[in-house]
XYZ file of C-alpha atoms in Angstrom:
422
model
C 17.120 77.387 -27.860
C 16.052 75.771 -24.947
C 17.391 76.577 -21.019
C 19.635 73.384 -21.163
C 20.861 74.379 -24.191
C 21.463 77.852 -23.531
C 23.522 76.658 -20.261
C 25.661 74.906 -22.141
C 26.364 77.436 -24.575
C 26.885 80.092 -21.488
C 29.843 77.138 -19.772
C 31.646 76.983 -23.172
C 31.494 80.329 -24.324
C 32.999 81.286 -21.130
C 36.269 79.443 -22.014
C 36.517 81.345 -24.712
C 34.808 85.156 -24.984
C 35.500 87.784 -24.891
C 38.956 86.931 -26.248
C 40.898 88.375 -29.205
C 39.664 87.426 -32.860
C 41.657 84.086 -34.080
C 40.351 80.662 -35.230
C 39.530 77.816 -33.119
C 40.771 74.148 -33.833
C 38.538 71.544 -32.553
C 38.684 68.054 -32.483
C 35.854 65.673 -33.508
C 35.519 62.474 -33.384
C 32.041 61.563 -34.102
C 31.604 60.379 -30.486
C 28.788 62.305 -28.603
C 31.013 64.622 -26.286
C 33.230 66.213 -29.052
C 30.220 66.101 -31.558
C 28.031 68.199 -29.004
C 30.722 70.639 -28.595
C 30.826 71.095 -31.826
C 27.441 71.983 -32.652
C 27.816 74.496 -29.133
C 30.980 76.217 -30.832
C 29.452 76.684 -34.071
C 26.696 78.389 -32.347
C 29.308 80.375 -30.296
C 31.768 81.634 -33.008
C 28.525 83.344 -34.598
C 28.349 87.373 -34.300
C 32.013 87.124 -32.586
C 35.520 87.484 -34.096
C 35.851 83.601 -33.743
C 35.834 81.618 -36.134
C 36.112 77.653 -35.771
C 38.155 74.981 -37.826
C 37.334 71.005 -36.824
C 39.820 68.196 -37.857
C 39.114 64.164 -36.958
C 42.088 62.294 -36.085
C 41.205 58.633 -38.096
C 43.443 56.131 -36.088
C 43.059 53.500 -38.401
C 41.798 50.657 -36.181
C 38.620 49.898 -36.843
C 36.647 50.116 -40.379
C 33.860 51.907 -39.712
C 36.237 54.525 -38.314
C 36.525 56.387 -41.710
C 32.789 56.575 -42.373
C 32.390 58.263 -39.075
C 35.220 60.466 -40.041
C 33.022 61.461 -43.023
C 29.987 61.780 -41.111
C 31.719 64.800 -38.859
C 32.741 66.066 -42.185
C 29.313 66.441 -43.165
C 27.919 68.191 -39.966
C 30.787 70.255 -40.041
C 30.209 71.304 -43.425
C 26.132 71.770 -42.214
C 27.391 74.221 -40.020
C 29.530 76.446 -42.144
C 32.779 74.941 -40.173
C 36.040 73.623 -41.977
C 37.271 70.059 -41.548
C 39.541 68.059 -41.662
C 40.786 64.415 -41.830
C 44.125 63.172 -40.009
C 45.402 59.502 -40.181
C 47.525 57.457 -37.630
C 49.163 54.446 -39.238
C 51.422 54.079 -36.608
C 50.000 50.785 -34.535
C 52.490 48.207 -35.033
C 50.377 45.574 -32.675
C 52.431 46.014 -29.620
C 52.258 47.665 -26.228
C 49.236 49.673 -24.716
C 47.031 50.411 -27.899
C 45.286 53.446 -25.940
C 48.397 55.346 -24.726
C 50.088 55.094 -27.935
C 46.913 56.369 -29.753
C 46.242 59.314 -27.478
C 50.085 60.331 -27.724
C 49.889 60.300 -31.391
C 46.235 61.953 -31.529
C 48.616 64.871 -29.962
C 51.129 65.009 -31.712
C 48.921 65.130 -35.240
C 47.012 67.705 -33.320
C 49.770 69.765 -32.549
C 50.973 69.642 -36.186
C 47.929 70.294 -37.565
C 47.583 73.634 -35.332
C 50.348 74.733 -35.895
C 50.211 74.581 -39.644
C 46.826 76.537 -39.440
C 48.201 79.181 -37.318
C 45.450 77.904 -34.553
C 47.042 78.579 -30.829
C 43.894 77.056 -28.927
C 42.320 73.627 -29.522
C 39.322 72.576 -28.137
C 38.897 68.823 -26.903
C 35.494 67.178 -25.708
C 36.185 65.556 -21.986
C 33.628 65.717 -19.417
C 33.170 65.513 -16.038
C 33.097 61.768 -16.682
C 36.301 61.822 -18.227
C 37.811 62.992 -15.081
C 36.422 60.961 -12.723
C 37.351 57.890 -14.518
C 40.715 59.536 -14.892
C 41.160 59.811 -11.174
C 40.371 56.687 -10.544
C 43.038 55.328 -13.425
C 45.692 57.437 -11.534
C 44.179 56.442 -7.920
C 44.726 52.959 -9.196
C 48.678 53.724 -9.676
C 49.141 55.662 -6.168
C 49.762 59.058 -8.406
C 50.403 62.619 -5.606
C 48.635 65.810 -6.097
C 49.540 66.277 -10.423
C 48.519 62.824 -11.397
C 45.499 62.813 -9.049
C 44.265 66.269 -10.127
C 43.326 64.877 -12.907
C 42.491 66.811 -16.475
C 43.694 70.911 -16.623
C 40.716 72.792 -18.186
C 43.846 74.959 -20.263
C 47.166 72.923 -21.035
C 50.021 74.751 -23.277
C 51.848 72.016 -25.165
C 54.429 73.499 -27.219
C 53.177 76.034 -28.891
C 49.357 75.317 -28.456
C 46.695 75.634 -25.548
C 44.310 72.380 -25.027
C 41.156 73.970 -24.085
C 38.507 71.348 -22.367
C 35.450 73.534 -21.870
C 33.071 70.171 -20.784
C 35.132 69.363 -17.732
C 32.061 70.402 -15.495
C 29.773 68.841 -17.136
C 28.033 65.315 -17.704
C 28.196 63.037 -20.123
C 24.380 62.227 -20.039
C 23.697 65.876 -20.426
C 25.525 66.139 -23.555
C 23.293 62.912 -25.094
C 20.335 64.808 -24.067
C 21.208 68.120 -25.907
C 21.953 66.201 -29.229
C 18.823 64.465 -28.585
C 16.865 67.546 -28.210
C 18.706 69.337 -31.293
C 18.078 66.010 -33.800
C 21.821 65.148 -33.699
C 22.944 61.792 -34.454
C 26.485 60.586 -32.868
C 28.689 57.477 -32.835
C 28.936 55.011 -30.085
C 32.330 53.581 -30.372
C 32.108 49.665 -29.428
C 35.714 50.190 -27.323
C 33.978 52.053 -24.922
C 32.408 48.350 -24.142
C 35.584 46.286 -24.571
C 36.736 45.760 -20.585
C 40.399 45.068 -21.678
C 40.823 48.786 -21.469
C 41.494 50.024 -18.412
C 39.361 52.898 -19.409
C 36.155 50.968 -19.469
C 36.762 49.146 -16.205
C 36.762 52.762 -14.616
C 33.678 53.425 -16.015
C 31.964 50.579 -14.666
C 33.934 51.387 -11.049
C 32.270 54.676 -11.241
C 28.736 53.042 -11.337
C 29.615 50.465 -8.273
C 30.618 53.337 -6.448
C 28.038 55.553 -6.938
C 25.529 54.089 -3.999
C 28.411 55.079 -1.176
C 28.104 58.807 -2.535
C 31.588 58.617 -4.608
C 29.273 60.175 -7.513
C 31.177 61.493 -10.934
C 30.412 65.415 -9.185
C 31.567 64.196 -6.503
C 35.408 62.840 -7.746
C 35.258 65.384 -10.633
C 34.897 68.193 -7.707
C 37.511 66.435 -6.064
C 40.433 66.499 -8.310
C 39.470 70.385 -9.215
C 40.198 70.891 -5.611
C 43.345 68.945 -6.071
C 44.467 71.326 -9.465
C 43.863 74.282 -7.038
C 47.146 72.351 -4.538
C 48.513 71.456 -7.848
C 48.502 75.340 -8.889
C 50.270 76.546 -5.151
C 52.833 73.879 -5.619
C 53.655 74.585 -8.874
C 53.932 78.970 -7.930
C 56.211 77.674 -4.704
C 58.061 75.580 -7.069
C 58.342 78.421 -9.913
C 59.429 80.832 -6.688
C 62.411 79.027 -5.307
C 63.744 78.025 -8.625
C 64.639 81.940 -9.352
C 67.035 81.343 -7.354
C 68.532 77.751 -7.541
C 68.692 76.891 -10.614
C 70.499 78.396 -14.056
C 71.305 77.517 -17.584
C 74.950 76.308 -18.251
C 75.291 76.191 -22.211
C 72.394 73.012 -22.440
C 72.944 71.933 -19.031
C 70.410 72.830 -15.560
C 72.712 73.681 -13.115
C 71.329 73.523 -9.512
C 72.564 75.180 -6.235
C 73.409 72.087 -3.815
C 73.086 73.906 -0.665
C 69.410 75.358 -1.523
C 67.953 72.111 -3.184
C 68.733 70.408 0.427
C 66.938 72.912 2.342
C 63.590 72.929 0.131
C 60.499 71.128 0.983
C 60.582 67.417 -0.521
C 57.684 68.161 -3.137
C 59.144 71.386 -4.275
C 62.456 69.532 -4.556
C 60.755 67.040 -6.624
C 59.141 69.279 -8.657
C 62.241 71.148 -9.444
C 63.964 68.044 -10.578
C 60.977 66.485 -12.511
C 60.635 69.462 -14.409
C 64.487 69.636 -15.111
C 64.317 66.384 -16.658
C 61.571 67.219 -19.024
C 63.325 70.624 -20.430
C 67.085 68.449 -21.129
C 64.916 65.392 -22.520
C 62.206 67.374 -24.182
C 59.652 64.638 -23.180
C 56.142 65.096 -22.291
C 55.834 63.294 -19.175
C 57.957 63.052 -16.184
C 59.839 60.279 -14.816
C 57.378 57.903 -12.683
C 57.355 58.612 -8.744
C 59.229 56.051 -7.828
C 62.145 56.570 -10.344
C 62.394 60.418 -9.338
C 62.098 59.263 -5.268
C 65.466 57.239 -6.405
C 66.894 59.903 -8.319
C 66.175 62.217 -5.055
C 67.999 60.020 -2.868
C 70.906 59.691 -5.110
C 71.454 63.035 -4.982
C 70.875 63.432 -1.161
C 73.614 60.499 -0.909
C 76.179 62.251 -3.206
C 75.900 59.740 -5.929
C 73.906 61.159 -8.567
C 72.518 59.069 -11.031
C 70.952 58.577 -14.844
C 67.511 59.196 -15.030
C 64.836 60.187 -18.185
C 67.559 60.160 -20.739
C 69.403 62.922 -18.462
C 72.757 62.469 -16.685
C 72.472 63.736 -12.911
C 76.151 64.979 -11.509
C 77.045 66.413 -8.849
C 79.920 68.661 -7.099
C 80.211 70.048 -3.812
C 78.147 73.006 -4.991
C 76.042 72.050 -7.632
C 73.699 69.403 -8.927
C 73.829 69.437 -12.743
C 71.380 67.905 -15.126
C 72.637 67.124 -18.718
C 71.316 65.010 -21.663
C 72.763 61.460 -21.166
C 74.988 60.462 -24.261
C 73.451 56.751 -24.957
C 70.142 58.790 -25.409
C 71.293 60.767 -28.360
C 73.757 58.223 -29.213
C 72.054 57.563 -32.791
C 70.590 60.853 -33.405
C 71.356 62.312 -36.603
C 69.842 65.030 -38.978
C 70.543 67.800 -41.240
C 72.025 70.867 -40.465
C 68.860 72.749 -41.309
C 66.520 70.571 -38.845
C 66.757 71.269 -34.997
C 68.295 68.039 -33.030
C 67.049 66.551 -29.938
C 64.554 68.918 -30.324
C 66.935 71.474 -28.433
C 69.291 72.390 -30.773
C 69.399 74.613 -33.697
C 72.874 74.829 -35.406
C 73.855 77.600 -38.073
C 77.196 77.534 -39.956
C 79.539 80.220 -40.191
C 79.589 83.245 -43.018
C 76.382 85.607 -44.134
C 75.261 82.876 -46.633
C 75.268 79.885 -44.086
C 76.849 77.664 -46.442
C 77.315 73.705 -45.742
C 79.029 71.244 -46.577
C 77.194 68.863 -48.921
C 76.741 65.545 -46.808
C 77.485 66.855 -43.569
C 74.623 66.293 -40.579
C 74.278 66.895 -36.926
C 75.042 64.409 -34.068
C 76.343 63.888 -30.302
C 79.364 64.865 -29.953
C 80.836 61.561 -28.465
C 83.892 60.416 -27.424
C 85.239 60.124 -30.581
C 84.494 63.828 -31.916
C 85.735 65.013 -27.602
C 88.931 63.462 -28.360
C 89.483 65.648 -31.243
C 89.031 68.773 -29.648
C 91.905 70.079 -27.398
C 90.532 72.922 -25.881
C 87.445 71.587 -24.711
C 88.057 72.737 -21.155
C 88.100 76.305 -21.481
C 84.166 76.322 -21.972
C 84.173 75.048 -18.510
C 81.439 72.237 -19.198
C 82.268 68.857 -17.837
C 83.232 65.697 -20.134
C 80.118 63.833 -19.675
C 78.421 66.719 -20.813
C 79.943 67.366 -23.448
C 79.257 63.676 -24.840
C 75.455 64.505 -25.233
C 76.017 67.739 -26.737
C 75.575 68.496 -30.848
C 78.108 68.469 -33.170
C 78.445 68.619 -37.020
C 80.197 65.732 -39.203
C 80.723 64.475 -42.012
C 81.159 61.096 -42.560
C 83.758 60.236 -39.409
C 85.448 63.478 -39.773
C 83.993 66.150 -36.646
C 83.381 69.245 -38.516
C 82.454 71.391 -35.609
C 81.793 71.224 -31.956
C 80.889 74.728 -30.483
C 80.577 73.991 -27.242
C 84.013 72.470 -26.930
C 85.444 74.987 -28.793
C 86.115 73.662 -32.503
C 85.267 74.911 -35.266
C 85.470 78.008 -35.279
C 82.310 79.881 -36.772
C 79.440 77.499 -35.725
C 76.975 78.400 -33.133
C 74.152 76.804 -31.199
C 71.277 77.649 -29.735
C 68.673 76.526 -27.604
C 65.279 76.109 -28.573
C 64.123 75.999 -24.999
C 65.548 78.907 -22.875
C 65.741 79.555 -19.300
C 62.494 81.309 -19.061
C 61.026 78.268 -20.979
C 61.835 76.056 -18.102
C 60.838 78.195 -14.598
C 57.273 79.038 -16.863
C 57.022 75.200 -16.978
C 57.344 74.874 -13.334
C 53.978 76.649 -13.137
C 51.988 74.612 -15.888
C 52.741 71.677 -14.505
């Protein structure tokens, strides 16, 4: 093994060792980044309690795509490592091709982790990667979380995104397969300048004779994750004490979310948002400097798929009925991704037909004590309930049926944690 390639092997294996003995997931795509990690994690996992398990998400876009989805199969298989092939056949033709491919590259991810038991999955971005990343979120005005580009360790859900190549080059990467006899793919989108990808890429070399070098942006917006990380514990800190789960709803103190510095405040509402809506991403700047003002102004607002209210005392976030309005599943599935419903009686019997779905002003109306739970109306509306047909079964939180309960995927812990991940 040469030096270069024994440096390499030292930066990842350092993300990883000594740890506890599990399996790796790591995703290939045939490019050279991902396919050079996974010849380094190969030789990693050998003589440790690692072992490693590759998948290659096919999106479906191009025809060659599936052939280079075999090729990783058969390197993979060269090196003693299972693989695996998932396919996206979600592209309908509209909106921004790359987001919607990324997002669904996660969520198959995810899925397939899961499924395996895997808790960490390693991903292939460089030090490239996150320069052209800043300079994507530069482009948009993004503050210290957008700007600080790529996290080396991400939990989302119930799996850690590990991105052991953030510190290093692209071109050293080429130059390792080169000198091991490894063949990669060059995928002709990295060309096409109608992503706004590419066009970063080609920034990056204009900019590299005023000494705004990838090492040097890439160093930059790891200085930037350091802010990111003291925000986020100052954030975590002061929410101990403001904020509390009502039934489904964030309840905020009033008085203490006035006093707080603005990009705590912010923080604290952004990450609000994301635990009622379950989404991955925030609201944009903009929307939550809006949503910030409305509540400074007494007004309050509806934001993210969330219903801002507020009393004298209190700022309350709750899921906005017209988000769930159409929602509907069985009683066995969880709903909104919140929820999990079980009937009354040891054997948890249901009644054939019956599925989960907001609550409504139609299934409020039939339920004369709601009050005494002490959740507001508007609430309520956004809250789960069990029917069948027209006919409201049950509504725990506004106290009918008898015998139901709820609970919340996402508990109160769930949210502060956030607070420091983010």
């Amino acid at each position: 093994m040469s030096n270069s390639s024994s440096l390499l092997t030292e930066v990842v294996a350092g993300h990883f060792l000594p740890g506890p003995a599990e399996e790796i997931g790591l995703a290939v795509s045939g490019g050279g980044d991902s396919l050079a990690l996974l010849y380094l994690m190969a030789e990693i996992v050998k003589g440790s309690d690692l072992s490693l398990r590759a998948v290659t998400v096919d999106h479906g876009l191009r025809p060659e795509a599936a052939e280079e989805a075999a090729m990783v199969g058969r390197v993979a298989q060269s090196l003693g490592v299972p693989h695996e092939v998932l396919r996206w056949e979600g592209w309908q033709g509209e909106g921004n091709l790359q987001d919607q491919a990324r997002r669904a590259r996660y969520e198959l991810l995810g899925s397939w982790a899961s499924a395996h038991g895997i808790r960490q999955v390693a991903l292939g971005h460089t030090a490239d990667d996150q320069a052209e990343t800043f300079l994507m979120r530069l482009s948009r005005a993004s503050g210290v979380d957008g700007l600080s580009g790529m996290a080396p360790r991400r939990r989302v859900g119930p799996i850690t995104l590990v991105r052991p190549l953030l510190e290093v080059r692209r071109s050293c990467l080429r130059d390792y397969l080169q000198d091991i006899g490894a063949e990669w793919v060059d995928d002709p989108s990295n060309e096409d300048t109608r992503f706004e990808r590419v066009r970063a890429r080609q920034a990056l070399v204009a900019l590299e004779p005023l000494g705004l070098s990838i090492q040097a942006i890439s160093e930059t917006a790891r200085n930037l994750g350091s802010v990111r990380a003291t925000l986020g514990w100052y954030a975590f800190s002061e929410s101990q004490g403001l904020v509390r789960v009502e039934a489904g709803d964030l309840v905020i103190s009033r008085p203490g979310f006035r006093v707080l510095q603005p990009e705590i405040a912010r923080r604290i509402l952004s990450q609000a948002l994301i635990w009622i809506s379950g989404s991955d991403y925030p609201p944009r700047r903009r929307a939550l400097a809006l949503a910030l003002e409305a509540i400074r102004s007494g007004t309050g607002m509806s934001l993210h798929g969330c219903l801002i209210s507020l009393s004298d005392q209190d700022i309350r976030v709750s899921r906005e009925f017209s988000a769930v309005e159409g929602l509907s599943c069985p009683p066995s599935e969880s709903w909104d991704g919140r929820w999990r419903l079980y009937p009354p009686g040891a054997a948890g019997l249901v009644e054939a037909g019956c599925e989960l779905r907001a609550l409504g002003e139609a299934g409020l109306a039939q339920c004369d004590d709601w009050r005494a739970g002490g959740l507001p109306w508007r609430s309520l509306l956004g809250y789960p309930s069990v029917w069948l047909g027209d006919k409201l079964l049950a509504a725990p939180h506004a106290g009918f049926g008898r015998g139901w309960r709820a609970e919340l995927i996402r508990d109160e812990d769930a949210f502060h944690a956030a607070l420091l991940a983010h």
